[in-house]
Amino acid sequence: MKPIIEVKNLSKVYNISHVRKPYHTLREDLIEVAKTPIRFLRGHRSDKEEFWALKDVSFDVKQGEVLGIIGRNGAGKSTLLKVLSRITEPTKGSAVLRGRVASLLEVGTGFHPELTGRDNIYLNGALLGMSRKEISRKFDEIVDFAEIEKFLDTPVKFYSSGMYVRLAFAVAAHLEPDILVIDEVLAVGDMQFQQKSLGKMEEISKGGRTVLFVSHNLSAISSLCSRAILLRDGRVASDGAVTLVIKEYMDSGVDTSYQAKPVKVLSKPRIAEVWLETIDGKKVTQLKSGDPFRLVYELDNPTMVPLEIAAAFFDGLRRPLWNFSHAMQGLNTLPTDRRLRVGLEFAPPQLTVSDLIVDLALGPKGGLPYIDHIVDGIRCQVIDNQEKLVLPRYPEWPILCPAIIDYKKVKE
């Protein structure tokens, strides 16, 4: 039996232009071209650079398989799904899909903003090749799943992003496509709807339909998918069992520090650098389970405003472990120095995880909205972690307070 999806040497290139001359007004350009036409043309010459979003990607997917696609931002995941959904043409190679495809790539895909939720259900169904009779048969299930009955006859342009996603996913999942393609959009929905959607995707796969699922939620990938592909720089870096592919992804991204890129002029506060160290100040690349450690921030604050910091700790599958924030601990804002080093000392329990991920945030007084937010800012391995122990469900973990907060002014 032939695979339901066959991808062979698929490549997609984009041309990126680098214009040498800065923006001028039309009046200035007309004056310049009248004075020195040759120099004007030279000044507007642009250098084009080829960017291969996908390069020689090949894989097959069997009917009924749930394939997870993971990788860092810019690895080519969304481009791959757009090619498979026939939204964009590949530069080289081929992709054969044997069946009806439903795609959910971004909020509101395929919706007409002026039409009501009811009208868009029928419109989406028609785009998927469904007859009106087939859509009507599934209509009540779609509305019930999306939980938008109250707003069914309201134009979708008035829907929130969460309502958009609920309706779009409900239509795509209930109109029985042979292949369901889903990008990270489920992250827009609330936690209850995400769990409901993952359950529906599992039900779809058991019914013999095929699912391609792109997500940064490694826990969802691990529990839902039977196989995974790791993309790196537009190429397939790994293809196989979910646990092995996730481990390779995690191992390739282990980094116990974060450093911001240099900028010529800094206009707002930012997290300049972050690292982990022992209590006596020695930088570390691994943590020993149960040992206290310090999380050290260096902050730039050119506007000299009161600031607060936050950190969220996850295991290797991004399951929450514990959080820290100024507001949560009832602490005062940081001193308003232009460059400040802040050390947080933690005494965690005996960790039962092999990897630790830390998201970092910087906000004004009150904490929100974030001025700077670093996802996966720190990744490190935990040794002597007693992996045979079962990781408690995260609500049972205590929210740990740092033992001390140390402020230190840093020379600019």
PDB file of C-alpha atoms in Angstrom, residues 19-147:
ATOM      1  CA  VAL A  19      18.996  47.545  -0.570  1.00  0.00           C
ATOM      2  CA  ARG A  20      22.160  49.599  -0.171  1.00  0.00           C
ATOM      3  CA  LYS A  21      20.645  53.053  -0.196  1.00  0.00           C
ATOM      4  CA  PRO A  22      18.489  54.265   2.702  1.00  0.00           C
ATOM      5  CA  TYR A  23      14.972  55.579   2.119  1.00  0.00           C
ATOM      6  CA  HIS A  24      14.679  59.004   0.483  1.00  0.00           C
ATOM      7  CA  THR A  25      11.671  61.092  -0.477  1.00  0.00           C
ATOM      8  CA  LEU A  26      10.465  61.124  -4.080  1.00  0.00           C
ATOM      9  CA  ARG A  27      11.516  64.765  -4.406  1.00  0.00           C
ATOM     10  CA  GLU A  28      15.102  63.991  -3.328  1.00  0.00           C
ATOM     11  CA  ASP A  29      15.305  61.057  -5.749  1.00  0.00           C
ATOM     12  CA  LEU A  30      14.040  63.142  -8.695  1.00  0.00           C
ATOM     13  CA  ILE A  31      16.631  65.838  -7.991  1.00  0.00           C
ATOM     14  CA  GLU A  32      19.423  63.266  -7.719  1.00  0.00           C
ATOM     15  CA  VAL A  33      18.486  61.385 -10.897  1.00  0.00           C
ATOM     16  CA  ALA A  34      18.448  64.699 -12.803  1.00  0.00           C
ATOM     17  CA  LYS A  35      21.930  65.584 -11.534  1.00  0.00           C
ATOM     18  CA  THR A  36      23.733  62.230 -11.649  1.00  0.00           C
ATOM     19  CA  PRO A  37      21.622  59.462 -13.229  1.00  0.00           C
ATOM     20  CA  ILE A  38      24.404  56.819 -13.260  1.00  0.00           C
ATOM     21  CA  ARG A  39      25.343  57.317  -9.624  1.00  0.00           C
ATOM     22  CA  PHE A  40      21.636  57.249  -8.701  1.00  0.00           C
ATOM     23  CA  LEU A  41      21.164  53.831 -10.332  1.00  0.00           C
ATOM     24  CA  ARG A  42      24.285  52.466  -8.641  1.00  0.00           C
ATOM     25  CA  GLY A  43      23.096  53.730  -5.295  1.00  0.00           C
ATOM     26  CA  HIS A  44      19.775  51.869  -5.631  1.00  0.00           C
ATOM     27  CA  ARG A  45      21.338  48.585  -6.652  1.00  0.00           C
ATOM     28  CA  SER A  46      20.384  45.768  -4.291  1.00  0.00           C
ATOM     29  CA  ASP A  47      22.221  42.611  -3.404  1.00  0.00           C
ATOM     30  CA  LYS A  48      20.073  39.488  -3.474  1.00  0.00           C
ATOM     31  CA  GLU A  49      20.718  36.579  -1.181  1.00  0.00           C
ATOM     32  CA  GLU A  50      19.176  33.137  -1.516  1.00  0.00           C
ATOM     33  CA  PHE A  51      17.635  31.685   1.633  1.00  0.00           C
ATOM     34  CA  TRP A  52      16.757  27.982   1.513  1.00  0.00           C
ATOM     35  CA  ALA A  53      13.840  27.552   3.921  1.00  0.00           C
ATOM     36  CA  LEU A  54      13.732  23.848   2.915  1.00  0.00           C
ATOM     37  CA  LYS A  55      16.568  21.838   1.381  1.00  0.00           C
ATOM     38  CA  ASP A  56      16.194  18.277   0.032  1.00  0.00           C
ATOM     39  CA  VAL A  57      13.523  17.190   2.523  1.00  0.00           C
ATOM     40  CA  SER A  58      12.331  13.600   2.000  1.00  0.00           C
ATOM     41  CA  PHE A  59       9.999  11.396   4.054  1.00  0.00           C
ATOM     42  CA  ASP A  60       6.881   9.207   3.757  1.00  0.00           C
ATOM     43  CA  VAL A  61       3.824   9.100   6.008  1.00  0.00           C
ATOM     44  CA  LYS A  62       1.593   6.033   6.278  1.00  0.00           C
ATOM     45  CA  GLN A  63      -2.180   6.273   6.530  1.00  0.00           C
ATOM     46  CA  GLY A  64      -3.302   6.728  10.132  1.00  0.00           C
ATOM     47  CA  GLU A  65       0.103   7.882  11.329  1.00  0.00           C
ATOM     48  CA  VAL A  66       0.448  10.891  13.638  1.00  0.00           C
ATOM     49  CA  LEU A  67       3.683  12.655  12.700  1.00  0.00           C
ATOM     50  CA  GLY A  68       5.160  15.332  14.955  1.00  0.00           C
ATOM     51  CA  ILE A  69       7.436  17.939  13.360  1.00  0.00           C
ATOM     52  CA  ILE A  70       9.760  19.779  15.728  1.00  0.00           C
ATOM     53  CA  GLY A  71      12.679  22.189  15.492  1.00  0.00           C
ATOM     54  CA  ARG A  72      13.767  25.655  16.483  1.00  0.00           C
ATOM     55  CA  ASN A  73      12.159  28.809  15.077  1.00  0.00           C
ATOM     56  CA  GLY A  74      13.273  29.244  11.465  1.00  0.00           C
ATOM     57  CA  ALA A  75      13.983  25.545  10.943  1.00  0.00           C
ATOM     58  CA  GLY A  76      11.428  25.306   8.105  1.00  0.00           C
ATOM     59  CA  LYS A  77       8.448  23.706   9.881  1.00  0.00           C
ATOM     60  CA  SER A  78       5.766  26.185   8.796  1.00  0.00           C
ATOM     61  CA  THR A  79       7.196  26.409   5.263  1.00  0.00           C
ATOM     62  CA  LEU A  80       6.941  22.627   4.956  1.00  0.00           C
ATOM     63  CA  LEU A  81       3.287  22.656   6.021  1.00  0.00           C
ATOM     64  CA  LYS A  82       2.490  25.492   3.596  1.00  0.00           C
ATOM     65  CA  VAL A  83       3.996  23.512   0.720  1.00  0.00           C
ATOM     66  CA  LEU A  84       2.092  20.360   1.712  1.00  0.00           C
ATOM     67  CA  SER A  85      -1.120  22.389   2.016  1.00  0.00           C
ATOM     68  CA  ARG A  86      -0.525  23.818  -1.499  1.00  0.00           C
ATOM     69  CA  ILE A  87      -0.376  27.381  -0.186  1.00  0.00           C
ATOM     70  CA  THR A  88       3.073  27.896  -1.709  1.00  0.00           C
ATOM     71  CA  GLU A  89       4.878  26.135  -4.556  1.00  0.00           C
ATOM     72  CA  PRO A  90       8.145  24.271  -3.925  1.00  0.00           C
ATOM     73  CA  THR A  91      11.281  25.397  -5.760  1.00  0.00           C
ATOM     74  CA  LYS A  92      12.388  21.818  -6.362  1.00  0.00           C
ATOM     75  CA  GLY A  93      11.224  18.324  -5.513  1.00  0.00           C
ATOM     76  CA  SER A  94       7.714  16.933  -5.138  1.00  0.00           C
ATOM     77  CA  ALA A  95       5.040  16.200  -2.550  1.00  0.00           C
ATOM     78  CA  VAL A  96       2.238  13.720  -3.261  1.00  0.00           C
ATOM     79  CA  LEU A  97      -0.792  13.688  -0.936  1.00  0.00           C
ATOM     80  CA  ARG A  98      -3.373  10.969  -1.540  1.00  0.00           C
ATOM     81  CA  GLY A  99      -6.518  12.306   0.054  1.00  0.00           C
ATOM     82  CA  ARG A 100      -8.461  15.356   1.144  1.00  0.00           C
ATOM     83  CA  VAL A 101      -6.369  17.797   3.213  1.00  0.00           C
ATOM     84  CA  ALA A 102      -7.591  20.127   5.983  1.00  0.00           C
ATOM     85  CA  SER A 103      -5.047  22.719   7.143  1.00  0.00           C
ATOM     86  CA  LEU A 104      -5.018  24.844  10.257  1.00  0.00           C
ATOM     87  CA  LEU A 105      -1.881  26.955   9.897  1.00  0.00           C
ATOM     88  CA  GLU A 106      -2.811  30.286  11.460  1.00  0.00           C
ATOM     89  CA  VAL A 107      -5.706  31.955  13.195  1.00  0.00           C
ATOM     90  CA  GLY A 108      -8.638  32.452  10.845  1.00  0.00           C
ATOM     91  CA  THR A 109      -7.249  30.445   7.920  1.00  0.00           C
ATOM     92  CA  GLY A 110      -9.966  30.204   5.256  1.00  0.00           C
ATOM     93  CA  PHE A 111     -12.471  32.400   7.113  1.00  0.00           C
ATOM     94  CA  HIS A 112     -14.207  35.389   5.573  1.00  0.00           C
ATOM     95  CA  PRO A 113     -14.330  38.128   8.240  1.00  0.00           C
ATOM     96  CA  GLU A 114     -17.649  39.590   7.058  1.00  0.00           C
ATOM     97  CA  LEU A 115     -19.481  36.247   7.204  1.00  0.00           C
ATOM     98  CA  THR A 116     -20.975  34.784  10.363  1.00  0.00           C
ATOM     99  CA  GLY A 117     -19.648  31.728  12.145  1.00  0.00           C
ATOM    100  CA  ARG A 118     -22.519  29.708  10.642  1.00  0.00           C
ATOM    101  CA  ASP A 119     -21.690  30.840   7.094  1.00  0.00           C
ATOM    102  CA  ASN A 120     -17.981  30.163   7.559  1.00  0.00           C
ATOM    103  CA  ILE A 121     -18.647  26.585   8.645  1.00  0.00           C
ATOM    104  CA  TYR A 122     -20.361  25.946   5.307  1.00  0.00           C
ATOM    105  CA  LEU A 123     -17.698  27.923   3.411  1.00  0.00           C
ATOM    106  CA  ASN A 124     -14.858  25.939   4.984  1.00  0.00           C
ATOM    107  CA  GLY A 125     -16.656  22.683   4.351  1.00  0.00           C
ATOM    108  CA  ALA A 126     -17.122  23.586   0.702  1.00  0.00           C
ATOM    109  CA  LEU A 127     -13.422  24.415   0.383  1.00  0.00           C
ATOM    110  CA  LEU A 128     -12.663  20.948   1.752  1.00  0.00           C
ATOM    111  CA  GLY A 129     -14.897  19.420  -0.938  1.00  0.00           C
ATOM    112  CA  MET A 130     -17.798  18.549   1.362  1.00  0.00           C
ATOM    113  CA  SER A 131     -21.395  18.658   0.181  1.00  0.00           C
ATOM    114  CA  ARG A 132     -23.921  20.824   2.026  1.00  0.00           C
ATOM    115  CA  LYS A 133     -25.637  17.665   3.241  1.00  0.00           C
ATOM    116  CA  GLU A 134     -22.392  16.334   4.757  1.00  0.00           C
ATOM    117  CA  ILE A 135     -21.714  19.660   6.483  1.00  0.00           C
ATOM    118  CA  SER A 136     -25.255  19.852   7.899  1.00  0.00           C
ATOM    119  CA  ARG A 137     -24.852  16.342   9.331  1.00  0.00           C
ATOM    120  CA  LYS A 138     -21.794  17.473  11.320  1.00  0.00           C
ATOM    121  CA  PHE A 139     -22.970  21.028  12.039  1.00  0.00           C
ATOM    122  CA  ASP A 140     -24.241  20.530  15.602  1.00  0.00           C
ATOM    123  CA  GLU A 141     -21.083  18.625  16.612  1.00  0.00           C
ATOM    124  CA  ILE A 142     -18.892  21.448  15.266  1.00  0.00           C
ATOM    125  CA  VAL A 143     -20.801  24.158  17.132  1.00  0.00           C
ATOM    126  CA  ASP A 144     -20.848  22.144  20.355  1.00  0.00           C
ATOM    127  CA  PHE A 145     -17.103  21.446  20.173  1.00  0.00           C
ATOM    128  CA  ALA A 146     -16.212  25.073  19.371  1.00  0.00           C
ATOM    129  CA  GLU A 147     -18.426  26.406  22.209  1.00  0.00           C
TER     130      GLU A 147
END
